Amino acid sequence: MPVQAKPSTTQRAYTLRLRGLDQNDQSWRDVLWQTHEAVNQGAKVFGDWLLTLRGGLDHKLADAKVAVRKGTSKSEQDPTSEEPKARRILLALSWLSVESRRGAPEAYIVASGSDCLETRNGSVLEALGGILKARGVARQEVDGWMKDCSPSLSAAIREDAVWVNRSRAFDEAVARMDGPPSRTEVWDMLEPFFGSAEPYLAPAKGSEAENAEAAPEEKAKDLVQKAGQWLSSRFGEGEGADFERFAGVYETISEWADERAAGITGNAAMQDLARALDCFEPAPKQLDGVLRLISGPGYKSATRNFLKEIGSKATVTQEDLDKLRSSAIEDAARSRAKTGSKGQRPYADAILADAQSACGFTYLKEGERARHSEYAVILDHAARRVSLAHTWVKRAEAERRTFEEEAQRMANVPDSAKSWLDSFCAERTDVSGALEPYRIRRRAIGGWKLVVDAWGRESCTSAADRIAAARLLQDDPEIDKFGDIQLFEALAEDDALGVWHKDGDPKKTADPELLTDYVLATEAEFKRRQFKVPAYRHPDALLHPVFCDFGKSRWGVRFEIHEDRQTSRPRALQMDLRAGTEIRPVKLGWQSKRLAEDLALRQEAPQDGARELSRADRLGRAASSAAERDMVKIAGLFEQDDWNGRLQAPRRQLEAIAKIRDAGALPDHERRRLIAKMLNRLRWLVTFSAKLQPMGPWCEFAERAEGPALNTDPQRWPHSDANKSRQAHARLMLSRLPGLRVLSVDLGHRYAAACAVWEAQSTKQAAEAC
């Protein structure tokens, strides 16, 4: 029987212009700017520390064993011959990171994008060699590192970017600490945002680009939770999860799964498991009690989810028990590792001290609540930016690997043919006077195979015959992309016979592949050098701003219209903002015609009997068959516990202020005056993403349509987030909704049109029709 579940909400963004409630009081502008600046400065500090901790990663990770899962068992094996090379590159790009010059620590800059190529490459490779030698790596192994990493470290970077030695930054930072972190302990902060070392160093896969873009809201929510969990574990005053008890419960579950026989119902299995766990407090009776034993604030586990799945089964199989045992063993090991992990660390104290100094307000203040949500948002944005930079680096290296594969084709070109082609390119460079060396491009050999076929005929015995044959092909209208006739004429000469004969031997058969391999290899080598290493951009309040998030588990925001539709001042909100060293609520007004219309704010508060719809615009009313004057209410929006917001300012205005800030010719007093004037004109905005409930004919059709389970679960509807990641035939298309009708119209030139109505049929309907 179809489940009548409501679909997940859809977010629609609205931009609200902020204003003060008192025209004579402009202090609200100051607190908005202080908040924006504090968030950006704090994010810069956290991001800088994350980059520095990456600089401390252990070089031995390049040769670490790889975890392999086979069924329910997990083992380790030696890496393949290619894996250490890929890891070395990612480690080298963590020790030597490419960053924007603005915000990069001057003391650790190795080279700049504006340096000449030879100087820059030499400096970066020398820095890598110095890092490895300082870590005691053997000379022979250093040579292997240099060979593997040289193409990536010699690649181009933006002119406004720099190479930064984060390994040296880490070494000097920990030298100043009392109880510094080891190269293993850096994962205490890195793991929540990057995962363990294995996924961090794993090369990007083909689908990773699409997966990185999928469900951005969920990813952002996940990171802010992880940021909050790290802050709580290091600076929180609560006890946190009891991992020692968790480990004991998981070990008991694994023993029970090993001894229990299959074939009973899920409910009976959970009752039996509860009896096995009665030595723990509180003693469980049913599945709910078992789950409570392994529940904690912000804690998740695979075993919990699998226990729920087993509890609902009609029959528990041996495979279920094996899987439960394996999952419980893994969770027990994780819990043992986390036992006693809560508490402050010297490195974490140093990070928080720097962040507090930059933000201008403290995380903890005696007699007040911890500014936990505020700092979680700042750390979240920093981690998001560093994580995104790392993802782009991995994608770039995946692309560079494809160039490397193409570059290997040069091995197929005999030395004699390569020598002739190199000389030809050098001569072309001199003749043309080009700033960059000439290279033969793909389009220059478009008709090369046809030309070689023509030259292989018995009639082509001399250079003149070959040139005539090439020119004849050039005039053929059926050949769309012929190529470079000057190149072909040069290859027609007798001294170039080795370029287009097998193995470079003029006595053997004609072979067009030698030139093709040379061209593809040289083009790949060029792209490998020119393909830029992505640069991390340090947060900057003006040029590369981080915009502060407000809402649940974030900075506080309250919309008066959300709390009381009868209020006399509905277009007002209250935001928690930084004022000096304090965080205090500030009341502001807002303006947005579209939000007022879509939420029907101009009508009186809806009474009983008001028609429910997604939003009160023309399309929303049409979808719910509501007339323009009907009393309406927005479905579910005002019943939500929390509304959100994001504090923003137009980038064009921020960039204009940055030009004044960075103008070297201006006197300091004039610069300050102009910046203050422009800050007072900033058009502050709040972006509100309303979570609206989908309604209308499509939802009604999907709920009542007959057919596959597609229409019973809203997450599997054609335009749901879950469907966006499905590819090819796995994609849930509209054609898989039997009963759906589509009107197809073919417009005529002037007066006529042809129409057809198509209806999707179920498998049963199609079988009956046949």
mmCIF file with all atom_site columns, C-alpha atoms in Angstrom, residues 94-167:
data_model
loop_
_atom_site.group_PDB
_atom_site.id
_atom_site.type_symbol
_atom_site.label_atom_id
_atom_site.label_alt_id
_atom_site.label_comp_id
_atom_site.label_asym_id
_atom_site.label_entity_id
_atom_site.label_seq_id
_atom_site.pdbx_PDB_ins_code
_atom_site.Cartn_x
_atom_site.Cartn_y
_atom_site.Cartn_z
_atom_site.occupancy
_atom_site.B_iso_or_equiv
_atom_site.pdbx_formal_charge
_atom_site.auth_seq_id
_atom_site.auth_comp_id
_atom_site.auth_asym_id
_atom_site.auth_atom_id
_atom_site.pdbx_PDB_model_num
ATOM 1  C CA . SER A 1 94  ? 50.108 19.476 1.445   1.00 0.00 ? 94  SER A CA 1
ATOM 2  C CA . TRP A 1 95  ? 53.607 20.382 2.625   1.00 0.00 ? 95  TRP A CA 1
ATOM 3  C CA . LEU A 1 96  ? 54.049 22.930 -0.168  1.00 0.00 ? 96  LEU A CA 1
ATOM 4  C CA . SER A 1 97  ? 50.645 24.497 -0.766  1.00 0.00 ? 97  SER A CA 1
ATOM 5  C CA . VAL A 1 98  ? 49.623 27.043 -3.376  1.00 0.00 ? 98  VAL A CA 1
ATOM 6  C CA . GLU A 1 99  ? 47.840 29.992 -1.757  1.00 0.00 ? 99  GLU A CA 1
ATOM 7  C CA . SER A 1 100 ? 46.752 33.514 -2.575  1.00 0.00 ? 100 SER A CA 1
ATOM 8  C CA . ARG A 1 101 ? 49.499 36.023 -1.810  1.00 0.00 ? 101 ARG A CA 1
ATOM 9  C CA . ARG A 1 102 ? 47.119 38.101 0.299   1.00 0.00 ? 102 ARG A CA 1
ATOM 10 C CA . GLY A 1 103 ? 46.907 36.257 3.570   1.00 0.00 ? 103 GLY A CA 1
ATOM 11 C CA . ALA A 1 104 ? 49.857 33.898 2.997   1.00 0.00 ? 104 ALA A CA 1
ATOM 12 C CA . PRO A 1 105 ? 52.533 33.972 5.765   1.00 0.00 ? 105 PRO A CA 1
ATOM 13 C CA . GLU A 1 106 ? 55.460 35.937 4.317   1.00 0.00 ? 106 GLU A CA 1
ATOM 14 C CA . ALA A 1 107 ? 58.074 34.022 6.320   1.00 0.00 ? 107 ALA A CA 1
ATOM 15 C CA . TYR A 1 108 ? 57.210 30.729 4.591   1.00 0.00 ? 108 TYR A CA 1
ATOM 16 C CA . ILE A 1 109 ? 56.734 31.855 0.972   1.00 0.00 ? 109 ILE A CA 1
ATOM 17 C CA . VAL A 1 110 ? 59.015 29.772 -1.283  1.00 0.00 ? 110 VAL A CA 1
ATOM 18 C CA . ALA A 1 111 ? 58.193 31.172 -4.722  1.00 0.00 ? 111 ALA A CA 1
ATOM 19 C CA . SER A 1 112 ? 55.632 33.342 -6.508  1.00 0.00 ? 112 SER A CA 1
ATOM 20 C CA . GLY A 1 113 ? 53.581 32.947 -9.646  1.00 0.00 ? 113 GLY A CA 1
ATOM 21 C CA . SER A 1 114 ? 55.157 36.141 -10.970 1.00 0.00 ? 114 SER A CA 1
ATOM 22 C CA . ASP A 1 115 ? 58.682 34.637 -10.746 1.00 0.00 ? 115 ASP A CA 1
ATOM 23 C CA . CYS A 1 116 ? 60.316 33.346 -13.918 1.00 0.00 ? 116 CYS A CA 1
ATOM 24 C CA . LEU A 1 117 ? 59.576 29.675 -14.577 1.00 0.00 ? 117 LEU A CA 1
ATOM 25 C CA . GLU A 1 118 ? 63.093 28.376 -14.005 1.00 0.00 ? 118 GLU A CA 1
ATOM 26 C CA . THR A 1 119 ? 63.570 30.241 -10.718 1.00 0.00 ? 119 THR A CA 1
ATOM 27 C CA . ARG A 1 120 ? 60.160 29.234 -9.376  1.00 0.00 ? 120 ARG A CA 1
ATOM 28 C CA . ASN A 1 121 ? 60.533 25.545 -10.212 1.00 0.00 ? 121 ASN A CA 1
ATOM 29 C CA . GLY A 1 122 ? 64.031 25.415 -8.778  1.00 0.00 ? 122 GLY A CA 1
ATOM 30 C CA . SER A 1 123 ? 62.940 27.014 -5.500  1.00 0.00 ? 123 SER A CA 1
ATOM 31 C CA . VAL A 1 124 ? 59.933 24.690 -5.048  1.00 0.00 ? 124 VAL A CA 1
ATOM 32 C CA . LEU A 1 125 ? 61.856 21.494 -5.803  1.00 0.00 ? 125 LEU A CA 1
ATOM 33 C CA . GLU A 1 126 ? 64.696 22.617 -3.538  1.00 0.00 ? 126 GLU A CA 1
ATOM 34 C CA . ALA A 1 127 ? 62.142 23.178 -0.750  1.00 0.00 ? 127 ALA A CA 1
ATOM 35 C CA . LEU A 1 128 ? 60.771 19.643 -1.217  1.00 0.00 ? 128 LEU A CA 1
ATOM 36 C CA . GLY A 1 129 ? 64.269 18.202 -1.028  1.00 0.00 ? 129 GLY A CA 1
ATOM 37 C CA . GLY A 1 130 ? 64.913 20.195 2.157   1.00 0.00 ? 130 GLY A CA 1
ATOM 38 C CA . ILE A 1 131 ? 61.690 18.908 3.777   1.00 0.00 ? 131 ILE A CA 1
ATOM 39 C CA . LEU A 1 132 ? 62.566 15.274 3.048   1.00 0.00 ? 132 LEU A CA 1
ATOM 40 C CA . LYS A 1 133 ? 66.172 15.630 4.221   1.00 0.00 ? 133 LYS A CA 1
ATOM 41 C CA . ALA A 1 134 ? 65.026 17.312 7.444   1.00 0.00 ? 134 ALA A CA 1
ATOM 42 C CA . ARG A 1 135 ? 62.804 14.266 8.085   1.00 0.00 ? 135 ARG A CA 1
ATOM 43 C CA . GLY A 1 136 ? 65.727 11.887 7.657   1.00 0.00 ? 136 GLY A CA 1
ATOM 44 C CA . VAL A 1 137 ? 64.610 10.357 4.340   1.00 0.00 ? 137 VAL A CA 1
ATOM 45 C CA . ALA A 1 138 ? 67.388 8.376  2.596   1.00 0.00 ? 138 ALA A CA 1
ATOM 46 C CA . ARG A 1 139 ? 69.028 9.954  -0.452  1.00 0.00 ? 139 ARG A CA 1
ATOM 47 C CA . GLN A 1 140 ? 67.788 7.286  -2.864  1.00 0.00 ? 140 GLN A CA 1
ATOM 48 C CA . GLU A 1 141 ? 64.216 7.692  -1.605  1.00 0.00 ? 141 GLU A CA 1
ATOM 49 C CA . VAL A 1 142 ? 64.491 11.489 -1.915  1.00 0.00 ? 142 VAL A CA 1
ATOM 50 C CA . ASP A 1 143 ? 65.374 11.032 -5.589  1.00 0.00 ? 143 ASP A CA 1
ATOM 51 C CA . GLY A 1 144 ? 62.233 8.925  -6.049  1.00 0.00 ? 144 GLY A CA 1
ATOM 52 C CA . TRP A 1 145 ? 60.102 11.626 -4.407  1.00 0.00 ? 145 TRP A CA 1
ATOM 53 C CA . MET A 1 146 ? 61.632 14.312 -6.624  1.00 0.00 ? 146 MET A CA 1
ATOM 54 C CA . LYS A 1 147 ? 60.980 12.273 -9.776  1.00 0.00 ? 147 LYS A CA 1
ATOM 55 C CA . ASP A 1 148 ? 57.347 11.545 -8.847  1.00 0.00 ? 148 ASP A CA 1
ATOM 56 C CA . CYS A 1 149 ? 56.460 15.054 -7.649  1.00 0.00 ? 149 CYS A CA 1
ATOM 57 C CA . SER A 1 150 ? 58.454 17.165 -10.098 1.00 0.00 ? 150 SER A CA 1
ATOM 58 C CA . PRO A 1 151 ? 55.718 17.530 -12.796 1.00 0.00 ? 151 PRO A CA 1
ATOM 59 C CA . SER A 1 152 ? 53.133 18.740 -10.246 1.00 0.00 ? 152 SER A CA 1
ATOM 60 C CA . LEU A 1 153 ? 55.529 21.033 -8.376  1.00 0.00 ? 153 LEU A CA 1
ATOM 61 C CA . SER A 1 154 ? 56.786 22.460 -11.682 1.00 0.00 ? 154 SER A CA 1
ATOM 62 C CA . ALA A 1 155 ? 53.276 23.238 -12.922 1.00 0.00 ? 155 ALA A CA 1
ATOM 63 C CA . ALA A 1 156 ? 52.057 26.774 -13.487 1.00 0.00 ? 156 ALA A CA 1
ATOM 64 C CA . ILE A 1 157 ? 50.229 28.756 -10.790 1.00 0.00 ? 157 ILE A CA 1
ATOM 65 C CA . ARG A 1 158 ? 48.311 32.031 -10.885 1.00 0.00 ? 158 ARG A CA 1
ATOM 66 C CA . GLU A 1 159 ? 50.399 35.207 -10.964 1.00 0.00 ? 159 GLU A CA 1
ATOM 67 C CA . ASP A 1 160 ? 48.794 36.376 -7.707  1.00 0.00 ? 160 ASP A CA 1
ATOM 68 C CA . ALA A 1 161 ? 49.505 33.013 -5.991  1.00 0.00 ? 161 ALA A CA 1
ATOM 69 C CA . VAL A 1 162 ? 52.528 31.768 -4.053  1.00 0.00 ? 162 VAL A CA 1
ATOM 70 C CA . TRP A 1 163 ? 54.069 28.476 -2.957  1.00 0.00 ? 163 TRP A CA 1
ATOM 71 C CA . VAL A 1 164 ? 54.109 28.255 0.864   1.00 0.00 ? 164 VAL A CA 1
ATOM 72 C CA . ASN A 1 165 ? 56.268 25.859 2.897   1.00 0.00 ? 165 ASN A CA 1
ATOM 73 C CA . ARG A 1 166 ? 53.644 24.591 5.347   1.00 0.00 ? 166 ARG A CA 1
ATOM 74 C CA . SER A 1 167 ? 55.950 21.835 6.565   1.00 0.00 ? 167 SER A CA 1
#
